[in-house]
mmCIF file with all atom_site columns, C-alpha atoms in Angstrom:
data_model
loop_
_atom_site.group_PDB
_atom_site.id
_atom_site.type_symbol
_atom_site.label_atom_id
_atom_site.label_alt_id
_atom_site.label_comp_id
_atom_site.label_asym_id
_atom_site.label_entity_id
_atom_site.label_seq_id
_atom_site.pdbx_PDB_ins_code
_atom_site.Cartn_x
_atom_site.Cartn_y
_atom_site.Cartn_z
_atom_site.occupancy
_atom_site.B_iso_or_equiv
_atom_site.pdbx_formal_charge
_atom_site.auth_seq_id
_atom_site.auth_comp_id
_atom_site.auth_asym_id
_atom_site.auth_atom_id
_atom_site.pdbx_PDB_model_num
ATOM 1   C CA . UNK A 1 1   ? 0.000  0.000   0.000   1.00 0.00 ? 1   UNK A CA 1
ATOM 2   C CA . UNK A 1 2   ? 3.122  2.049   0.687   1.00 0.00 ? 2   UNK A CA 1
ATOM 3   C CA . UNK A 1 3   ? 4.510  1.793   -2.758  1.00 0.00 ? 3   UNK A CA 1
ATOM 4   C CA . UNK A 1 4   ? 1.226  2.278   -4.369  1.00 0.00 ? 4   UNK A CA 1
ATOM 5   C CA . UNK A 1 5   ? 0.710  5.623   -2.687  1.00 0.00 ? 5   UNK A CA 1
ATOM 6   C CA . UNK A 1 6   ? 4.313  6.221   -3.063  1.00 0.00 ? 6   UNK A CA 1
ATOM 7   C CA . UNK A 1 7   ? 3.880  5.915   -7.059  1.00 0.00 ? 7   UNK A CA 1
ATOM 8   C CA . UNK A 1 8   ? 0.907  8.102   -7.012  1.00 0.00 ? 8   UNK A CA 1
ATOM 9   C CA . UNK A 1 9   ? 2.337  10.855  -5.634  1.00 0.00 ? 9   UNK A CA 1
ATOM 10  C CA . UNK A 1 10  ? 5.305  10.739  -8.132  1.00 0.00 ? 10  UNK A CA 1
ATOM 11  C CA . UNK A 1 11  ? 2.738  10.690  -10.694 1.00 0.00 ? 11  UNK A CA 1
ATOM 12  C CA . UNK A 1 12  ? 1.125  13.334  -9.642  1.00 0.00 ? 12  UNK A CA 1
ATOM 13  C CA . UNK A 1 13  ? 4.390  15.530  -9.595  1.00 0.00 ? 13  UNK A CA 1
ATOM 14  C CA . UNK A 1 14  ? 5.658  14.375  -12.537 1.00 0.00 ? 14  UNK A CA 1
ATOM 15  C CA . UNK A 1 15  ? 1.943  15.904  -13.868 1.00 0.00 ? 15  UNK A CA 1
ATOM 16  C CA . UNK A 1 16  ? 2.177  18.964  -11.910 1.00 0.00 ? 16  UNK A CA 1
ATOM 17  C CA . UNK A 1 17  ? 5.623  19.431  -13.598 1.00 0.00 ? 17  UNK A CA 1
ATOM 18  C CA . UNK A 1 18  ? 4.265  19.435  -17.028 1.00 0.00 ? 18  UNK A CA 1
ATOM 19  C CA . UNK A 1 19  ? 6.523  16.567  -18.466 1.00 0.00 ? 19  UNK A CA 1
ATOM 20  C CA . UNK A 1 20  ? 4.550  15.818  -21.199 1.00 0.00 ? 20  UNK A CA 1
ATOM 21  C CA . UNK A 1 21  ? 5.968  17.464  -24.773 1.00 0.00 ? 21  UNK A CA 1
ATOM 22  C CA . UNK A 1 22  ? 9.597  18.418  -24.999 1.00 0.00 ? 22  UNK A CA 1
ATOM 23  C CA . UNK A 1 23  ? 10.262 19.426  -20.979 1.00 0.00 ? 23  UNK A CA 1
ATOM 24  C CA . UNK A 1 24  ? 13.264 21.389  -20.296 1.00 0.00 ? 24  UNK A CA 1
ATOM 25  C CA . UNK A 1 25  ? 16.606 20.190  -19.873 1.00 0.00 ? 25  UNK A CA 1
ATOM 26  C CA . UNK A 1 26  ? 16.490 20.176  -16.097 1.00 0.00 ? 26  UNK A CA 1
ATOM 27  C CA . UNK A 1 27  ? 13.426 17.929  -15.878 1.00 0.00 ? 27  UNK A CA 1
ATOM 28  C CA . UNK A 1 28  ? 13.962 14.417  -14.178 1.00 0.00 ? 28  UNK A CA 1
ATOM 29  C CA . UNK A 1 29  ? 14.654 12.131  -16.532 1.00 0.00 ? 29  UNK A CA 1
ATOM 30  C CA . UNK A 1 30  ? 15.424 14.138  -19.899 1.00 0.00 ? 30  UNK A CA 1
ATOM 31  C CA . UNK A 1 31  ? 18.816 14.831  -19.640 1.00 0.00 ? 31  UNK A CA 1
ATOM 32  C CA . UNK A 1 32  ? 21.732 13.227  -19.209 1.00 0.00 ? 32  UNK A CA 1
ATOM 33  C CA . UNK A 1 33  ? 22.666 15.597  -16.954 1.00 0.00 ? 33  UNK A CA 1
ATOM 34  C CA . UNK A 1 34  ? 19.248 14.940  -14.930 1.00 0.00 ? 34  UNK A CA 1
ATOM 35  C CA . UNK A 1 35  ? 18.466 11.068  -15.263 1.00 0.00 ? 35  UNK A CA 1
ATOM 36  C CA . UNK A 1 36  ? 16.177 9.227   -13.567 1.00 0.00 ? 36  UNK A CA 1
ATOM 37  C CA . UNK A 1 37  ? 17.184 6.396   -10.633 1.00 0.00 ? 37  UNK A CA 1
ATOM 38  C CA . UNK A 1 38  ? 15.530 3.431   -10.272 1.00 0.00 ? 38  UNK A CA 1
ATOM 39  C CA . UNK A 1 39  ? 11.779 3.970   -9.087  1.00 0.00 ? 39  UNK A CA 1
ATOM 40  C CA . UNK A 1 40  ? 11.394 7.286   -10.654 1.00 0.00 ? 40  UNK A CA 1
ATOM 41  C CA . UNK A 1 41  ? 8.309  7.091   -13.073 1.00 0.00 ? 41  UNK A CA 1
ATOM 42  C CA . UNK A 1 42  ? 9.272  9.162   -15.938 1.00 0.00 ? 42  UNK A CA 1
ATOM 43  C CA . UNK A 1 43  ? 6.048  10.496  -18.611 1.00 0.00 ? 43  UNK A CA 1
ATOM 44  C CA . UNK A 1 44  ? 6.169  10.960  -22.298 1.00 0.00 ? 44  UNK A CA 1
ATOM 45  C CA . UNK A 1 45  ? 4.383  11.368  -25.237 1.00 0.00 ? 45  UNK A CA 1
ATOM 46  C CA . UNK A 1 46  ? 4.966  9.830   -28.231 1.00 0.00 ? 46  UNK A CA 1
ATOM 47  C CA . UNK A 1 47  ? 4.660  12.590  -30.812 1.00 0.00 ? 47  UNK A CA 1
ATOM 48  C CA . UNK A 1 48  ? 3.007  10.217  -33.380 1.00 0.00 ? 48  UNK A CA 1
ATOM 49  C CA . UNK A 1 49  ? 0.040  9.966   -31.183 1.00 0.00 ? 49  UNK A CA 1
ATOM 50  C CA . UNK A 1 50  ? -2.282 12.591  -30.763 1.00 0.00 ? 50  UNK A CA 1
ATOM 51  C CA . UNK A 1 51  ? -2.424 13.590  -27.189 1.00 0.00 ? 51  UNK A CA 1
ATOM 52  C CA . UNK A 1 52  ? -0.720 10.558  -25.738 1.00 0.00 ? 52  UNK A CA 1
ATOM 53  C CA . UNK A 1 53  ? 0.669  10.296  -22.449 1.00 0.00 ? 53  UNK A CA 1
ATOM 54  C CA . UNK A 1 54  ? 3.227  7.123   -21.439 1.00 0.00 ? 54  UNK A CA 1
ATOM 55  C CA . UNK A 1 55  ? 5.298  6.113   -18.444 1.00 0.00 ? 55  UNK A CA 1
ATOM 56  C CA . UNK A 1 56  ? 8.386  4.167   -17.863 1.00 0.00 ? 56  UNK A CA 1
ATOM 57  C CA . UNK A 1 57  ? 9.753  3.018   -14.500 1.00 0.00 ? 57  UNK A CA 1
ATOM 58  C CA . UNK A 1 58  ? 12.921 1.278   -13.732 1.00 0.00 ? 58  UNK A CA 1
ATOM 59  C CA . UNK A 1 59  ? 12.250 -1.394  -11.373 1.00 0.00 ? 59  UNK A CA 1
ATOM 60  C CA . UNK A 1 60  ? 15.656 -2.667  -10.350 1.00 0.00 ? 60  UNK A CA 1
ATOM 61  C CA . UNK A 1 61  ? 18.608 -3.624  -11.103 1.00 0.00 ? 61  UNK A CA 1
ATOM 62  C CA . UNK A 1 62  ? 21.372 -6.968  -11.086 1.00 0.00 ? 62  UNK A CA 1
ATOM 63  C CA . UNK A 1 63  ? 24.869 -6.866  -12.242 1.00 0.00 ? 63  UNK A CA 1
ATOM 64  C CA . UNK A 1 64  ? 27.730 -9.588  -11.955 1.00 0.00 ? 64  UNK A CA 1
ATOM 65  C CA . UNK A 1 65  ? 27.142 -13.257 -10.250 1.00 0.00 ? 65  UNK A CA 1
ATOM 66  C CA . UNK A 1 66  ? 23.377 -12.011 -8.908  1.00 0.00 ? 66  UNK A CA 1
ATOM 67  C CA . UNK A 1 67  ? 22.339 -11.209 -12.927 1.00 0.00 ? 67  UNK A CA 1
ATOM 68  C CA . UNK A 1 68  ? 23.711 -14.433 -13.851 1.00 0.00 ? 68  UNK A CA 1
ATOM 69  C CA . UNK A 1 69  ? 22.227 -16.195 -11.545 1.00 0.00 ? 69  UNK A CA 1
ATOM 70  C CA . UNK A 1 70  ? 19.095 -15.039 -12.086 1.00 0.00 ? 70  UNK A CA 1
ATOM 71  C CA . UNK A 1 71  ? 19.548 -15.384 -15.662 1.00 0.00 ? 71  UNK A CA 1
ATOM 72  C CA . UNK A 1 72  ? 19.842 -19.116 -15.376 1.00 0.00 ? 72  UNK A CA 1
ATOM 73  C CA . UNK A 1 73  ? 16.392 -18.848 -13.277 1.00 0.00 ? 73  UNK A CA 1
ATOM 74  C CA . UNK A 1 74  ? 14.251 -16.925 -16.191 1.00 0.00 ? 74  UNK A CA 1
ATOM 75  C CA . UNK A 1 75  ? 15.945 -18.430 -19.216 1.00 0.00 ? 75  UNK A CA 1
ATOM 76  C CA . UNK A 1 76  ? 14.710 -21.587 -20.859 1.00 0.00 ? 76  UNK A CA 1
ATOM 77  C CA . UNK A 1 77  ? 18.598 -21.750 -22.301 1.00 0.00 ? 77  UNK A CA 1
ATOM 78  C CA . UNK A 1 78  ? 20.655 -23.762 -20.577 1.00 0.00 ? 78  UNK A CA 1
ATOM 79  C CA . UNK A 1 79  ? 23.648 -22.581 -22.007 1.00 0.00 ? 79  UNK A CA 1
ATOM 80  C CA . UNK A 1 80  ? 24.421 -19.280 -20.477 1.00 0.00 ? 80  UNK A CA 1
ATOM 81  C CA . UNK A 1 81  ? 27.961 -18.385 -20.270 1.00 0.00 ? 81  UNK A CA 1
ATOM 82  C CA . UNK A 1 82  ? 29.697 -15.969 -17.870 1.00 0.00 ? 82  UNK A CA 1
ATOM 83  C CA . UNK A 1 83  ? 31.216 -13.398 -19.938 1.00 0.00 ? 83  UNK A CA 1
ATOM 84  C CA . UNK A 1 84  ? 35.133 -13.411 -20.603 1.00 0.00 ? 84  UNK A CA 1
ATOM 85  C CA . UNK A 1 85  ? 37.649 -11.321 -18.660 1.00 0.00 ? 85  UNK A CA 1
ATOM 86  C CA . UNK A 1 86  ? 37.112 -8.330  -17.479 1.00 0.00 ? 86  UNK A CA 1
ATOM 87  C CA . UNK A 1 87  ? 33.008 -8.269  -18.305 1.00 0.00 ? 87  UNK A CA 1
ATOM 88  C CA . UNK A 1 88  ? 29.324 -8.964  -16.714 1.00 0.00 ? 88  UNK A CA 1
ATOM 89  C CA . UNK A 1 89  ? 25.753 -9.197  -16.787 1.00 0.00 ? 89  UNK A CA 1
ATOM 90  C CA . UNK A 1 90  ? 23.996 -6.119  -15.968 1.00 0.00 ? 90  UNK A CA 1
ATOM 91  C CA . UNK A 1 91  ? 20.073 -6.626  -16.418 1.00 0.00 ? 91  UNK A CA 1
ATOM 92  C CA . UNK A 1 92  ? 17.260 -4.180  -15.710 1.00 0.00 ? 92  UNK A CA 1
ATOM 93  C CA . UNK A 1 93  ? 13.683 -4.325  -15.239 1.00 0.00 ? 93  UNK A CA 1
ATOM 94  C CA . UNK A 1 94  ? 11.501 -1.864  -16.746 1.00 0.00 ? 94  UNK A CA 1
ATOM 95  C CA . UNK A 1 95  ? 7.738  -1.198  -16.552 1.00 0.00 ? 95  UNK A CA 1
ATOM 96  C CA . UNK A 1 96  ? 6.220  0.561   -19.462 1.00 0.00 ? 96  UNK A CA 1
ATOM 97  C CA . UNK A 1 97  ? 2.734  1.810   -19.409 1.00 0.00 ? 97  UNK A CA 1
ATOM 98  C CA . UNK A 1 98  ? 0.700  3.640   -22.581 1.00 0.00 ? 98  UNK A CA 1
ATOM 99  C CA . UNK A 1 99  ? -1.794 6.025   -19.902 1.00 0.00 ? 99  UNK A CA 1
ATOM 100 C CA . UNK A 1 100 ? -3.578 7.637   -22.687 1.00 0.00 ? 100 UNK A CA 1
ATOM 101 C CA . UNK A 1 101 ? -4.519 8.855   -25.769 1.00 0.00 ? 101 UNK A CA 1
ATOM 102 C CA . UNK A 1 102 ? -6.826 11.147  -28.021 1.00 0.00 ? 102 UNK A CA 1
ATOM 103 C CA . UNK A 1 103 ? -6.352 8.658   -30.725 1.00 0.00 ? 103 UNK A CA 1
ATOM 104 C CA . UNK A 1 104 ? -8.567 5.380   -31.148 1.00 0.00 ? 104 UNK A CA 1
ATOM 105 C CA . UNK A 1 105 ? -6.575 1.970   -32.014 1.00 0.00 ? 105 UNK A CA 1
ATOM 106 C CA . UNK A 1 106 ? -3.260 3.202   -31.701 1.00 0.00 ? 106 UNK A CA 1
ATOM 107 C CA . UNK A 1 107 ? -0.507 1.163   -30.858 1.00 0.00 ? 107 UNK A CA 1
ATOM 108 C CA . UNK A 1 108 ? 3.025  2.282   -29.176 1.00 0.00 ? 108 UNK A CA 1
ATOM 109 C CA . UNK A 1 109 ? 5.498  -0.094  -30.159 1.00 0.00 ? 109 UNK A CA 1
ATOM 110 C CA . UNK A 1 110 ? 7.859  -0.875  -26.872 1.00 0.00 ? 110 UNK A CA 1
ATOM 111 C CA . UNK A 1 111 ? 10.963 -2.906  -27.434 1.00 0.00 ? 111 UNK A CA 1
ATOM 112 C CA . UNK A 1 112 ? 14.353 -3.899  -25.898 1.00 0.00 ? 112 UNK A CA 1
ATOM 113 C CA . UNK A 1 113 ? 15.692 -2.255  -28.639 1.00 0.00 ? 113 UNK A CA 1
ATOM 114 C CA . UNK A 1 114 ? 14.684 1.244   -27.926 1.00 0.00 ? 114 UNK A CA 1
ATOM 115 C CA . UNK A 1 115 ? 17.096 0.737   -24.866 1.00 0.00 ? 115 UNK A CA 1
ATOM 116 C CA . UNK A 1 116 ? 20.712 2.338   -25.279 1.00 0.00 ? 116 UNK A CA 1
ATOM 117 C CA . UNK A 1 117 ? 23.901 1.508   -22.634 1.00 0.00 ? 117 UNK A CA 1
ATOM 118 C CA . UNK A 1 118 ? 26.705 4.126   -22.053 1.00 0.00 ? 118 UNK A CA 1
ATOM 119 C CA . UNK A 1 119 ? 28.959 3.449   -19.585 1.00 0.00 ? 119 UNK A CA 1
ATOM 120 C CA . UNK A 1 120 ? 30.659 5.571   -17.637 1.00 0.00 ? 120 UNK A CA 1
ATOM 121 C CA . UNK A 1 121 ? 33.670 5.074   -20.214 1.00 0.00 ? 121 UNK A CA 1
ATOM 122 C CA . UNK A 1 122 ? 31.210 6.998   -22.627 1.00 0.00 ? 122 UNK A CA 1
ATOM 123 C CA . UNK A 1 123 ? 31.271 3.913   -24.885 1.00 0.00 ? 123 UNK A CA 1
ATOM 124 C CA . UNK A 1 124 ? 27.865 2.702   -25.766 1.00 0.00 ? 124 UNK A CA 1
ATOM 125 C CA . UNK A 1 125 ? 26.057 -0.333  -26.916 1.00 0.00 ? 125 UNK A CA 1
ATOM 126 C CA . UNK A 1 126 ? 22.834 -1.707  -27.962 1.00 0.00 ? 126 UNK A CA 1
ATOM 127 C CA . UNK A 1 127 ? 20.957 -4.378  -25.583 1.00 0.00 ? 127 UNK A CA 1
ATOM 128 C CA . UNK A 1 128 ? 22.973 -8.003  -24.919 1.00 0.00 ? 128 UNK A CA 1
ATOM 129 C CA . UNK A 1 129 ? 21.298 -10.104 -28.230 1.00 0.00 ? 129 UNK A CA 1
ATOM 130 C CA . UNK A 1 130 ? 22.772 -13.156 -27.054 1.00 0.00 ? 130 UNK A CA 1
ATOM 131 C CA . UNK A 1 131 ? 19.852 -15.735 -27.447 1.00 0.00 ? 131 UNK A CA 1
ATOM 132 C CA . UNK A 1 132 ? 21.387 -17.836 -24.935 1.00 0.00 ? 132 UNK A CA 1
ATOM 133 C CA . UNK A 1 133 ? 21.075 -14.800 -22.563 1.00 0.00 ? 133 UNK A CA 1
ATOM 134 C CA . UNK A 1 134 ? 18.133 -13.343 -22.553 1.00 0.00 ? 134 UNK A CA 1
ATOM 135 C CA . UNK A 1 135 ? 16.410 -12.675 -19.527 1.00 0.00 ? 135 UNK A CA 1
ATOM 136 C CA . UNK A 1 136 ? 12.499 -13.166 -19.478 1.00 0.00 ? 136 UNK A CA 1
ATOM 137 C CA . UNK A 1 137 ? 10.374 -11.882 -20.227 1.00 0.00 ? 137 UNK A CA 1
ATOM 138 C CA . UNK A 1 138 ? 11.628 -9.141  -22.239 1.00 0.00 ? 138 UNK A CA 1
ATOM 139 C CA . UNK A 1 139 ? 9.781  -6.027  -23.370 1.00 0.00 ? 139 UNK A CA 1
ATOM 140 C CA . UNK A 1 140 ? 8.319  -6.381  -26.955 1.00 0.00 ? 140 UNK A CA 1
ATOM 141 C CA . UNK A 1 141 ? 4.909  -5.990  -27.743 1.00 0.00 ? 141 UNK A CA 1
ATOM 142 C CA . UNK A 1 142 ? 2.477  -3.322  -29.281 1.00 0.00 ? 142 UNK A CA 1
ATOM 143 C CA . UNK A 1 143 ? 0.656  -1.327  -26.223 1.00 0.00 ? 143 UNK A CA 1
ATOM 144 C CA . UNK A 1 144 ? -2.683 -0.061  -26.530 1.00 0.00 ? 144 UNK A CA 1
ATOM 145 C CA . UNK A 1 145 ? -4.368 2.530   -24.473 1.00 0.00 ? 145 UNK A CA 1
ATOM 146 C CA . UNK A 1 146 ? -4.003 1.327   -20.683 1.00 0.00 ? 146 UNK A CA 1
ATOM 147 C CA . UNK A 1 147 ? -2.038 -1.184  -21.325 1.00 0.00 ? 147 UNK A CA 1
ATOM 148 C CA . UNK A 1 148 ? 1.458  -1.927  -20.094 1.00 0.00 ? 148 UNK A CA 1
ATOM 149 C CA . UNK A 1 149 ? 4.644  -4.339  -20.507 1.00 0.00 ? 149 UNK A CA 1
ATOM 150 C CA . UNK A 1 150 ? 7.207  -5.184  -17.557 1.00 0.00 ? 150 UNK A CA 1
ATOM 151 C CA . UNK A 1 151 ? 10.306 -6.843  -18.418 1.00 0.00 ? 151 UNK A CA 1
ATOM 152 C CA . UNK A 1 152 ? 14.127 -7.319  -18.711 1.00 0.00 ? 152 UNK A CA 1
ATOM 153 C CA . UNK A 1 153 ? 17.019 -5.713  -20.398 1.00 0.00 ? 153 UNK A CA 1
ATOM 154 C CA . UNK A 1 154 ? 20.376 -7.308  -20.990 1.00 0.00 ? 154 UNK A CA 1
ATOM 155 C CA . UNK A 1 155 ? 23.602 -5.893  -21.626 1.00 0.00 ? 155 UNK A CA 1
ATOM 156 C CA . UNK A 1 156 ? 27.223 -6.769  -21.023 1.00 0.00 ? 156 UNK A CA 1
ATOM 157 C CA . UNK A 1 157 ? 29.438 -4.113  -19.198 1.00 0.00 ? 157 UNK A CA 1
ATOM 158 C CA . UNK A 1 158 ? 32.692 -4.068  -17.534 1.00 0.00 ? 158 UNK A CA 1
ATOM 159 C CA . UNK A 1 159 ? 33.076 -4.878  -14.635 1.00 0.00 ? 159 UNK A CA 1
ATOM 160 C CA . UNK A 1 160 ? 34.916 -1.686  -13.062 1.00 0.00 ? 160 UNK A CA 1
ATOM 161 C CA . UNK A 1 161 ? 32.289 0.525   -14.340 1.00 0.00 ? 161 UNK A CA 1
ATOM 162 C CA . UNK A 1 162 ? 30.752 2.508   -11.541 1.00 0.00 ? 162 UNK A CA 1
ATOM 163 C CA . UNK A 1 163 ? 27.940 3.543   -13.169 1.00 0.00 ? 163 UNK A CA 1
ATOM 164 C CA . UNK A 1 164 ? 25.759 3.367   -16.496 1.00 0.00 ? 164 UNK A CA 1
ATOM 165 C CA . UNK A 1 165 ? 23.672 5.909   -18.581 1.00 0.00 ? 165 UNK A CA 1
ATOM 166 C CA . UNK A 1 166 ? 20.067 4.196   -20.223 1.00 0.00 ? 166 UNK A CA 1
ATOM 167 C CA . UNK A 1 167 ? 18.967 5.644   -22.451 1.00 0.00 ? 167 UNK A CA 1
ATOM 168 C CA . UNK A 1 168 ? 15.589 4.752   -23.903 1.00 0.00 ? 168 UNK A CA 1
ATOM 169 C CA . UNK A 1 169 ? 14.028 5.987   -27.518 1.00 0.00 ? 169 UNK A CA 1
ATOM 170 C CA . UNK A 1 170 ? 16.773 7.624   -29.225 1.00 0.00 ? 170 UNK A CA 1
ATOM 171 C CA . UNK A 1 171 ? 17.968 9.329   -26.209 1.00 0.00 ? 171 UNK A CA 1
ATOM 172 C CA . UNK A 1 172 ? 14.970 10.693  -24.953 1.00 0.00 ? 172 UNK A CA 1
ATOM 173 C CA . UNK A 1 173 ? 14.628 9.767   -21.441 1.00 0.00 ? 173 UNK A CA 1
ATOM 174 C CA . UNK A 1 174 ? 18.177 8.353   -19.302 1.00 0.00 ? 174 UNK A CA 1
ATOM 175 C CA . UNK A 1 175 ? 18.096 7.054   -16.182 1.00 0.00 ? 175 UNK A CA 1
ATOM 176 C CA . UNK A 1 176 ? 21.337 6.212   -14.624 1.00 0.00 ? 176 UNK A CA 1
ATOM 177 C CA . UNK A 1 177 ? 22.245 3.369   -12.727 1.00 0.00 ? 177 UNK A CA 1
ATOM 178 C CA . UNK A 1 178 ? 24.672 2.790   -10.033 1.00 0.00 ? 178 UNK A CA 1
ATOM 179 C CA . UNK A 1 179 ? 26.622 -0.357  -10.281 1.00 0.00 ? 179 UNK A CA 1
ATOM 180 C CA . UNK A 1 180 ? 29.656 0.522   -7.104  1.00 0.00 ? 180 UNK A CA 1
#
């Protein structure tokens, strides 16, 4: 009940804040320079649909043995390897949710590969494609109005990174994630 009420008052700032359309620079979530953490609800539009309104959440977070480990739990692969040398798992949950629109029978497409890694070594990489390592369930599917998609996304850092940038629709919304 604590986390529900939690969430709705979040919401209700994010609302209050006018994050819908192309915020400034300074809002939560929009900048680099401004990301969101994990359990910061972040809303959108998607500027295809008339007066729509989305959400994305980071849930949490696993890097190193923990991700792989849980990895071997959600994957019907057996074969999941430990990456070589000097790298890890790092997989993330996400919850995204399509609250509205003005527009009847109109999808928003949500997919692991909207997602974007940059390290704190400023390189950057799409999600982990590895079939024998992907975590379930993963986001892909085509969202109507109220509906909404939880999963996991997989990617392969190194292992003395302190922290990560996400970035999610062609660097739209970044949340950063601490991995030290």
């Amino acid at each position: 009940m604590t986390i529900l009420f939690s969430l709705m008052v979040v919401i209700f700032q994010s609302e209050s804040n006018n994050t819908m359309g192309k915020p400034p620079s300074t809002e939560l979530g929009f900048s680099k320079d401004n990301p969101a953490s994990i359990g910061d609800i972040v809303l959108f539009k998607d500027d295809h649909i008339k007066g729509s309104k989305l959400s994305i959440v980071c849930i949490e977070s696993y890097h190193g043995i923990e991700a792989y480990n849980r990895m071997l739990v959600n994957s019907k692969d057996a074969f999941i390897i430990q990456p070589n040398g000097n790298y890890e798992y790092l997989i993330i949950k996400f919850n995204i949710s399509f609250v509205n629109s003005n527009e009847k029978n109109r999808y928003f497409y949500a997919s692991n590969g909207h997602f974007y890694l940059y390290q704190s070594s400023n390189s950057s990489g799409k999600p982990e494609w590895l079939q024998a390592s992907s975590m379930k369930p993963l986001i892909e599917s085509k969202l109507l109005k109220n509906d909404s998609i939880e999963g996991w996304v997989t990617f392969k850092i190194n292992k003395n990174t302190d922290y990560v940038y996400i970035s999610y629709v062609n660097n739209n919304i970044w949340f950063k994630i601490n991995i030290k």
